[in-house]
Amino acid sequence: MATIYDVARMAGVSPATVSRVFNGVGVSVAKVAAVRQAAEQLNFTPNRTARTLRRQSSEVIALVIPDIENPYFTEMARGVEDVASEAGYSVVLCNSDAQVEKESTYLRIAIAEHMSGVIVAAASDRTNLDELLGTGRPVVAVDRSTGHDIDGVVMANRDAGLSATENLIESGYRRIAHIAGPEHIETAAERAEGWRRALAAHDLPSEGLLRFSSFRVDGGREVMEELLALPEPPDAVVAGNNLIGVGAIQVLTERGLTPPLVGVAVIGSLPFTTLSPSLVTVVRLPARHMGVMAARMLLDRISGDDQPARTVVLRNELLPASVSR
Amino acid sequence: MATIYDVARMAGVSPATVSRVFNGVGVSVAKVAAVRQAAEQLNFTPNRTARTLRRQSSEVIALVIPDIENPYFTEMARGVEDVASEAGYSVVLCNSDAQVEKESTYLRIAIAEHMSGVIVAAASDRTNLDELLGTGRPVVAVDRSTGHDIDGVVMANRDAGLSATENLIESGYRRIAHIAGPEHIETAAERAEGWRRALAAHDLPSEGLLRFSSFRVDGGREVMEELLALPEPPDAVVAGNNLIGVGAIQVLTERGLTPPLVGVAVIGSLPFTTLSPSLVTVVRLPARHMGVMAARMLLDRISGDDQPARTVVLRNELLPASVSR
DNA sequence: ATGAAAGCGCTAACAG
DNA sequence: CTGTTAGCGCTTTCAT
């Protein structure tokens, strides 16, 4: 690999001048031309590692998410990436697999690699950002808030749970279960709270109808089966996220209980569903937009913005099933 | 951030010794203990950028894929990540968005950041690896082969197209269309070739029944609509990948032509489908395994293996629909 | 086994 | 506008 010295020699200038050419500072047109030509000829690319070491920061941001196979998070990643790459930043995607240890490893790498900032969807409420924040790096929380006083972008989760449930109530369902995500994850708890409130407001029963699960397809399947095995099974169900929804609908379909025979409302979109869209209620969560907002806030912080921490709450959109029992 | 010098001073040793402690070379137990304790106290993490600059290589590999929102590729990414992280490597995921220019940018970053190797699912047949290969870095092609003489892992695409089509023929369908991916993408062309052969072998018509599209849901939807508008519409369809399959099934469902009314075979899994699995034929492609194999080959190369280039072809598994017309 | 010292390739004062 | 120079933090000879 050619270095800045090779280019300098070939162009008959000093290494500093070559550096300047590649960093947009004032250099005479003649030398710029000479340097560019030499660089071209030598196939020179500035060595980012050296630049990073010298500058103590790199144009890379880390995005740490708990499940790279969940379309909700990949949609969000697209939003982050679009904003970041527009601004000349690269995004490295890290999959914490919902494990705090893996998450810590990636956060440590972000520090050790001098990345400029981090966007993190916390693996759990035990996520520890102290070390990262101690380095002064900007960090933005997405999807789930953390215990720390930092910028964040979250969904209106309680509202989502509430409106999903109310929609089912309006459609005439009366025994509405909720398959929530893990109990210690904020989004899950909040959505469950919304579900509970909706039922309470309409004097409907909730006892025995709330189940915590994993935010995954098999979690949704398992719990749906349990619910159907109940002496008095529910006539409708609110799925705590997209994957739980998929699992629940799969089980219902296999049993011939295709919605709207059993009412289904899902918190989150079902991008790859093959079901006719009018059969289930969906609360669309603006995942891409969440990524966009988070990236913008992070970039602001990186360029020195030091306002007090902000939390943005994103509204969601109810797409009611158009067919009911 | 504490440096190796801070630790050295505190532990009463030289910086070189600290370095040795963190690189597993022979150091007396007493000093090891002193260094570890000092490091702990100062919360020291070796600076990777400096290490990379010095060593001219980093324990990071890049994985470049054309669509991060496609579960096929994220499943593959999981396979890569599991193997890599086991071996102490981190994986940075880069989304080329099926654009050769974005892809080039990421490949250039991989060089400039001294990454140890690259796994790439080529954006198109115009993907250019010359610059990357010129640096001597190991590169493994996945999913799609490249023009270059490098290791690769691909699916048995022709076979996949063939067996998907034959399954539909056996189920009694006679007018079988194929919605393929982009014509200039190898996987699409090969699967189409399999479809064509199956039809030819059974003296069935193919004329006007092959459509190239994008490997995305809207591509599948669009073409499915076109096909249904034909004067003589097909009675079955082979979808060129998972997303095309989703789009096609969505359109059929909306028209009340739910499979098996119209036969559907999909090349690729439908992880988030809510359709009863027995209604469509699926050719399962071992995406995770592809990632695992690719990562292993790359790691081998990184540790110096210099055998001639190998190409691994992965067999797929036919999961026939259990219900037919 | 340990330390001293020389860079890896780049950028940012500082002079001129 | 341009060149000289001193590191960024680490690893790795080369001595000892």
Short mmCIF file of N, CA and C in Angstrom, two decimals, chain A residues 93-214:
data_model
loop_
_atom_site.label_atom_id
_atom_site.label_comp_id
_atom_site.label_asym_id
_atom_site.label_seq_id
_atom_site.Cartn_x
_atom_site.Cartn_y
_atom_site.Cartn_z
N LEU A 93 -22.70 -2.59 12.44
CA LEU A 93 -23.83 -3.18 13.11
C LEU A 93 -23.37 -4.28 14.04
N CYS A 94 -23.77 -4.22 15.28
CA CYS A 94 -23.34 -5.23 16.23
C CYS A 94 -24.56 -5.92 16.81
N ASN A 95 -24.53 -7.21 16.86
CA ASN A 95 -25.65 -8.00 17.33
C ASN A 95 -25.40 -8.48 18.75
N SER A 96 -26.09 -7.91 19.71
CA SER A 96 -25.83 -8.32 21.10
C SER A 96 -26.55 -9.60 21.47
N ASP A 97 -27.47 -10.01 20.60
CA ASP A 97 -28.17 -11.26 20.85
C ASP A 97 -28.90 -11.22 22.20
N ALA A 98 -29.29 -10.04 22.60
CA ALA A 98 -30.00 -9.83 23.87
C ALA A 98 -29.19 -10.28 25.09
N GLN A 99 -27.87 -10.38 24.93
CA GLN A 99 -27.02 -10.78 26.05
C GLN A 99 -26.16 -9.60 26.50
N VAL A 100 -26.24 -9.31 27.78
CA VAL A 100 -25.52 -8.16 28.30
C VAL A 100 -24.00 -8.31 28.11
N GLU A 101 -23.50 -9.55 28.19
CA GLU A 101 -22.05 -9.75 28.05
C GLU A 101 -21.59 -9.43 26.64
N LYS A 102 -22.31 -9.98 25.65
CA LYS A 102 -21.94 -9.68 24.27
C LYS A 102 -22.03 -8.19 24.01
N GLU A 103 -23.05 -7.61 24.58
CA GLU A 103 -23.25 -6.17 24.41
C GLU A 103 -22.04 -5.41 24.96
N SER A 104 -21.59 -5.79 26.15
CA SER A 104 -20.44 -5.12 26.75
C SER A 104 -19.22 -5.23 25.85
N THR A 105 -19.03 -6.42 25.30
CA THR A 105 -17.89 -6.62 24.41
C THR A 105 -17.93 -5.61 23.27
N TYR A 106 -19.08 -5.47 22.66
CA TYR A 106 -19.17 -4.54 21.53
C TYR A 106 -18.98 -3.10 21.96
N LEU A 107 -19.51 -2.75 23.13
CA LEU A 107 -19.33 -1.39 23.60
C LEU A 107 -17.85 -1.11 23.86
N ARG A 108 -17.17 -2.11 24.36
CA ARG A 108 -15.75 -1.95 24.61
C ARG A 108 -14.99 -1.79 23.30
N ILE A 109 -15.40 -2.55 22.29
CA ILE A 109 -14.77 -2.41 20.98
C ILE A 109 -14.99 -1.01 20.43
N ALA A 110 -16.18 -0.49 20.65
CA ALA A 110 -16.47 0.86 20.15
C ALA A 110 -15.50 1.87 20.74
N ILE A 111 -15.18 1.70 22.01
CA ILE A 111 -14.21 2.59 22.64
C ILE A 111 -12.82 2.35 22.05
N ALA A 112 -12.42 1.09 22.07
CA ALA A 112 -11.06 0.75 21.66
C ALA A 112 -10.80 1.08 20.20
N GLU A 113 -11.85 1.13 19.40
CA GLU A 113 -11.67 1.47 17.98
C GLU A 113 -11.89 2.95 17.73
N HIS A 114 -12.02 3.70 18.79
CA HIS A 114 -12.19 5.15 18.63
C HIS A 114 -13.43 5.55 17.85
N MET A 115 -14.47 4.78 17.92
CA MET A 115 -15.66 5.18 17.16
C MET A 115 -16.25 6.47 17.73
N SER A 116 -16.89 7.23 16.84
CA SER A 116 -17.33 8.57 17.27
C SER A 116 -18.56 8.56 18.14
N GLY A 117 -19.34 7.53 18.05
CA GLY A 117 -20.56 7.51 18.84
C GLY A 117 -21.26 6.17 18.74
N VAL A 118 -22.26 5.98 19.57
CA VAL A 118 -22.93 4.69 19.63
C VAL A 118 -24.43 4.88 19.73
N ILE A 119 -25.16 4.08 18.97
CA ILE A 119 -26.60 4.03 19.14
C ILE A 119 -26.91 2.64 19.67
N VAL A 120 -27.62 2.58 20.77
CA VAL A 120 -27.80 1.26 21.39
C VAL A 120 -29.26 0.99 21.76
N ALA A 121 -29.74 -0.16 21.32
CA ALA A 121 -31.02 -0.66 21.79
C ALA A 121 -30.68 -1.67 22.89
N ALA A 122 -30.84 -1.26 24.11
CA ALA A 122 -30.32 -2.01 25.25
C ALA A 122 -30.82 -3.45 25.30
N ALA A 123 -29.90 -4.35 25.61
CA ALA A 123 -30.24 -5.76 25.69
C ALA A 123 -31.18 -6.04 26.85
N SER A 124 -31.01 -5.31 27.92
CA SER A 124 -31.88 -5.50 29.08
C SER A 124 -31.75 -4.31 30.00
N ASP A 125 -32.42 -4.35 31.13
CA ASP A 125 -32.31 -3.22 32.04
C ASP A 125 -31.00 -3.26 32.82
N ARG A 126 -30.20 -4.29 32.58
CA ARG A 126 -28.91 -4.36 33.25
C ARG A 126 -27.78 -3.82 32.36
N THR A 127 -28.14 -3.35 31.20
CA THR A 127 -27.14 -2.76 30.30
C THR A 127 -26.36 -1.68 31.02
N ASN A 128 -25.04 -1.75 30.92
CA ASN A 128 -24.21 -0.79 31.63
C ASN A 128 -23.43 0.09 30.65
N LEU A 129 -23.74 1.36 30.69
CA LEU A 129 -23.09 2.28 29.76
C LEU A 129 -22.03 3.14 30.45
N ASP A 130 -21.79 2.89 31.72
CA ASP A 130 -20.88 3.77 32.47
C ASP A 130 -19.53 3.94 31.79
N GLU A 131 -18.95 2.79 31.44
CA GLU A 131 -17.61 2.84 30.87
C GLU A 131 -17.60 3.66 29.58
N LEU A 132 -18.59 3.39 28.73
CA LEU A 132 -18.69 4.11 27.46
C LEU A 132 -18.88 5.59 27.68
N LEU A 133 -19.82 5.94 28.55
CA LEU A 133 -20.10 7.35 28.80
C LEU A 133 -18.92 8.04 29.46
N GLY A 134 -18.16 7.25 30.24
CA GLY A 134 -16.99 7.80 30.90
C GLY A 134 -15.96 8.33 29.91
N THR A 135 -15.97 7.83 28.69
CA THR A 135 -15.01 8.30 27.69
C THR A 135 -15.49 9.59 27.04
N GLY A 136 -16.68 10.04 27.40
CA GLY A 136 -17.19 11.28 26.82
C GLY A 136 -17.83 11.11 25.46
N ARG A 137 -17.92 9.87 24.99
CA ARG A 137 -18.53 9.65 23.68
C ARG A 137 -20.03 9.83 23.73
N PRO A 138 -20.59 10.44 22.68
CA PRO A 138 -22.05 10.53 22.65
C PRO A 138 -22.71 9.18 22.44
N VAL A 139 -23.79 8.96 23.15
CA VAL A 139 -24.53 7.71 23.05
C VAL A 139 -26.02 8.06 22.96
N VAL A 140 -26.72 7.41 22.05
CA VAL A 140 -28.16 7.61 21.95
C VAL A 140 -28.86 6.28 22.17
N ALA A 141 -29.86 6.29 23.02
CA ALA A 141 -30.63 5.06 23.28
C ALA A 141 -31.79 5.00 22.30
N VAL A 142 -32.01 3.84 21.71
CA VAL A 142 -33.19 3.68 20.87
C VAL A 142 -34.07 2.55 21.39
N ASP A 143 -35.33 2.68 21.10
CA ASP A 143 -36.31 1.65 21.40
C ASP A 143 -36.56 1.47 22.89
N ARG A 144 -35.47 1.43 23.65
CA ARG A 144 -35.60 1.24 25.09
C ARG A 144 -34.76 2.28 25.79
N SER A 145 -35.29 2.89 26.83
CA SER A 145 -34.48 3.87 27.54
C SER A 145 -33.53 3.13 28.46
N THR A 146 -32.52 3.85 28.92
CA THR A 146 -31.54 3.24 29.81
C THR A 146 -31.64 4.01 31.11
N GLY A 147 -30.93 3.61 32.11
CA GLY A 147 -30.98 4.35 33.36
C GLY A 147 -30.22 5.66 33.27
N HIS A 148 -29.51 5.90 32.15
CA HIS A 148 -28.61 7.05 32.08
C HIS A 148 -29.28 8.28 31.50
N ASP A 149 -28.68 9.40 31.78
CA ASP A 149 -29.23 10.68 31.34
C ASP A 149 -28.70 11.00 29.93
N ILE A 150 -29.20 10.30 28.95
CA ILE A 150 -28.72 10.52 27.57
C ILE A 150 -29.91 10.67 26.63
N ASP A 151 -29.60 11.10 25.41
CA ASP A 151 -30.65 11.23 24.39
C ASP A 151 -31.29 9.87 24.12
N GLY A 152 -32.54 9.93 23.75
CA GLY A 152 -33.22 8.67 23.44
C GLY A 152 -34.35 8.86 22.45
N VAL A 153 -34.66 7.80 21.72
CA VAL A 153 -35.83 7.79 20.85
C VAL A 153 -36.61 6.52 21.17
N VAL A 154 -37.84 6.69 21.56
CA VAL A 154 -38.64 5.51 21.90
C VAL A 154 -40.01 5.59 21.23
N MET A 155 -40.69 4.47 21.23
CA MET A 155 -42.04 4.44 20.70
C MET A 155 -43.02 4.78 21.82
N ALA A 156 -44.22 5.19 21.46
CA ALA A 156 -45.27 5.41 22.44
C ALA A 156 -45.86 4.04 22.78
N ASN A 157 -45.14 3.32 23.63
CA ASN A 157 -45.49 1.91 23.84
C ASN A 157 -46.82 1.70 24.57
N ARG A 158 -47.05 2.52 25.58
CA ARG A 158 -48.28 2.35 26.33
C ARG A 158 -49.47 2.60 25.40
N ASP A 159 -49.36 3.68 24.65
CA ASP A 159 -50.37 3.99 23.65
C ASP A 159 -50.59 2.86 22.67
N ALA A 160 -49.50 2.26 22.25
CA ALA A 160 -49.60 1.18 21.28
C ALA A 160 -50.42 0.03 21.87
N GLY A 161 -50.08 -0.33 23.11
CA GLY A 161 -50.81 -1.41 23.77
C GLY A 161 -52.28 -1.05 23.94
N LEU A 162 -52.49 0.20 24.29
CA LEU A 162 -53.84 0.68 24.55
C LEU A 162 -54.68 0.64 23.27
N SER A 163 -54.16 1.22 22.20
CA SER A 163 -55.00 1.33 21.01
C SER A 163 -55.19 -0.03 20.33
N ALA A 164 -54.17 -0.89 20.41
CA ALA A 164 -54.33 -2.25 19.86
C ALA A 164 -55.50 -2.93 20.59
N THR A 165 -55.49 -2.82 21.91
CA THR A 165 -56.50 -3.50 22.71
C THR A 165 -57.89 -2.89 22.48
N GLU A 166 -57.94 -1.57 22.47
CA GLU A 166 -59.24 -0.93 22.26
C GLU A 166 -59.84 -1.31 20.92
N ASN A 167 -58.98 -1.43 19.92
CA ASN A 167 -59.50 -1.81 18.62
C ASN A 167 -60.19 -3.17 18.68
N LEU A 168 -59.59 -4.08 19.42
CA LEU A 168 -60.20 -5.41 19.54
C LEU A 168 -61.52 -5.31 20.31
N ILE A 169 -61.53 -4.46 21.33
CA ILE A 169 -62.75 -4.30 22.12
C ILE A 169 -63.87 -3.76 21.24
N GLU A 170 -63.52 -2.75 20.45
CA GLU A 170 -64.53 -2.18 19.55
C GLU A 170 -65.06 -3.20 18.55
N SER A 171 -64.19 -4.13 18.19
CA SER A 171 -64.64 -5.15 17.23
C SER A 171 -65.49 -6.22 17.91
N GLY A 172 -65.70 -6.07 19.22
CA GLY A 172 -66.62 -6.98 19.89
C GLY A 172 -65.97 -8.11 20.67
N TYR A 173 -64.64 -8.14 20.72
CA TYR A 173 -64.00 -9.18 21.50
C TYR A 173 -64.08 -8.82 22.98
N ARG A 174 -64.15 -9.81 23.84
CA ARG A 174 -64.35 -9.53 25.26
C ARG A 174 -63.35 -10.21 26.19
N ARG A 175 -62.68 -11.20 25.66
CA ARG A 175 -61.72 -11.91 26.50
C ARG A 175 -60.37 -11.84 25.77
N ILE A 176 -59.65 -10.78 26.08
CA ILE A 176 -58.48 -10.42 25.28
C ILE A 176 -57.19 -10.67 26.03
N ALA A 177 -56.40 -11.62 25.55
CA ALA A 177 -55.13 -11.93 26.19
C ALA A 177 -54.02 -11.05 25.63
N HIS A 178 -52.90 -11.06 26.34
CA HIS A 178 -51.74 -10.32 25.83
C HIS A 178 -50.50 -11.19 25.96
N ILE A 179 -49.82 -11.37 24.85
CA ILE A 179 -48.52 -12.06 24.88
C ILE A 179 -47.45 -10.99 24.84
N ALA A 180 -46.85 -10.76 26.00
CA ALA A 180 -45.86 -9.69 26.11
C ALA A 180 -44.45 -10.23 25.93
N GLY A 181 -43.50 -9.34 25.71
CA GLY A 181 -42.08 -9.72 25.67
C GLY A 181 -41.58 -9.98 27.08
N PRO A 182 -40.27 -10.09 27.25
CA PRO A 182 -39.71 -10.37 28.57
C PRO A 182 -40.10 -9.28 29.58
N GLU A 183 -40.45 -9.68 30.75
CA GLU A 183 -40.99 -8.77 31.76
C GLU A 183 -40.04 -7.64 32.13
N HIS A 184 -38.74 -7.93 32.10
CA HIS A 184 -37.79 -6.91 32.54
C HIS A 184 -37.37 -5.99 31.40
N ILE A 185 -38.02 -6.13 30.25
CA ILE A 185 -37.69 -5.19 29.16
C ILE A 185 -38.77 -4.13 29.10
N GLU A 186 -38.29 -2.90 29.12
CA GLU A 186 -39.17 -1.75 29.24
C GLU A 186 -40.31 -1.75 28.22
N THR A 187 -39.97 -1.94 26.96
CA THR A 187 -41.02 -1.89 25.93
C THR A 187 -42.13 -2.88 26.23
N ALA A 188 -41.74 -4.06 26.67
CA ALA A 188 -42.72 -5.10 26.96
C ALA A 188 -43.64 -4.67 28.11
N ALA A 189 -43.03 -4.16 29.16
CA ALA A 189 -43.80 -3.75 30.34
C ALA A 189 -44.78 -2.63 29.99
N GLU A 190 -44.32 -1.67 29.22
CA GLU A 190 -45.17 -0.54 28.88
C GLU A 190 -46.36 -0.95 28.00
N ARG A 191 -46.08 -1.80 27.05
CA ARG A 191 -47.18 -2.23 26.18
C ARG A 191 -48.21 -3.01 26.99
N ALA A 192 -47.70 -3.82 27.92
CA ALA A 192 -48.61 -4.59 28.77
C ALA A 192 -49.47 -3.65 29.61
N GLU A 193 -48.85 -2.59 30.09
CA GLU A 193 -49.56 -1.60 30.88
C GLU A 193 -50.71 -0.98 30.06
N GLY A 194 -50.44 -0.70 28.80
CA GLY A 194 -51.47 -0.15 27.92
C GLY A 194 -52.62 -1.13 27.75
N TRP A 195 -52.29 -2.38 27.57
CA TRP A 195 -53.30 -3.44 27.44
C TRP A 195 -54.17 -3.50 28.69
N ARG A 196 -53.50 -3.48 29.84
CA ARG A 196 -54.22 -3.58 31.10
C ARG A 196 -55.19 -2.39 31.27
N ARG A 197 -54.71 -1.22 30.95
CA ARG A 197 -55.56 -0.04 31.10
C ARG A 197 -56.80 -0.10 30.21
N ALA A 198 -56.59 -0.53 29.00
CA ALA A 198 -57.72 -0.60 28.07
C ALA A 198 -58.79 -1.54 28.62
N LEU A 199 -58.33 -2.67 29.13
CA LEU A 199 -59.30 -3.64 29.67
C LEU A 199 -60.02 -3.04 30.88
N ALA A 200 -59.22 -2.43 31.76
CA ALA A 200 -59.81 -1.86 32.98
C ALA A 200 -60.86 -0.81 32.62
N ALA A 201 -60.55 0.02 31.65
CA ALA A 201 -61.46 1.09 31.27
C ALA A 201 -62.80 0.56 30.77
N HIS A 202 -62.78 -0.67 30.31
CA HIS A 202 -64.02 -1.25 29.77
C HIS A 202 -64.55 -2.37 30.67
N ASP A 203 -64.03 -2.44 31.87
CA ASP A 203 -64.46 -3.47 32.81
C ASP A 203 -64.37 -4.88 32.26
N LEU A 204 -63.30 -5.13 31.54
CA LEU A 204 -63.11 -6.47 31.01
C LEU A 204 -62.08 -7.21 31.85
N PRO A 205 -62.13 -8.52 31.85
CA PRO A 205 -61.22 -9.31 32.70
C PRO A 205 -59.80 -9.33 32.12
N SER A 206 -58.81 -9.31 33.04
CA SER A 206 -57.43 -9.46 32.57
C SER A 206 -56.75 -10.62 33.29
N GLU A 207 -57.40 -11.13 34.31
CA GLU A 207 -56.75 -12.13 35.14
C GLU A 207 -56.40 -13.40 34.36
N GLY A 208 -55.14 -13.80 34.48
CA GLY A 208 -54.70 -15.01 33.81
C GLY A 208 -54.48 -14.82 32.32
N LEU A 209 -54.67 -13.61 31.84
CA LEU A 209 -54.58 -13.40 30.39
C LEU A 209 -53.30 -12.69 29.96
N LEU A 210 -52.43 -12.40 30.94
CA LEU A 210 -51.16 -11.77 30.57
C LEU A 210 -50.03 -12.78 30.70
N ARG A 211 -49.30 -12.96 29.62
CA ARG A 211 -48.17 -13.90 29.65
C ARG A 211 -46.93 -13.21 29.12
N PHE A 212 -45.85 -13.32 29.88
CA PHE A 212 -44.58 -12.80 29.37
C PHE A 212 -43.86 -13.91 28.61
N SER A 213 -43.10 -13.52 27.63
CA SER A 213 -42.51 -14.50 26.72
C SER A 213 -41.20 -13.91 26.18
N SER A 214 -40.62 -14.50 25.15
CA SER A 214 -39.49 -13.86 24.49
C SER A 214 -40.04 -13.08 23.31
#
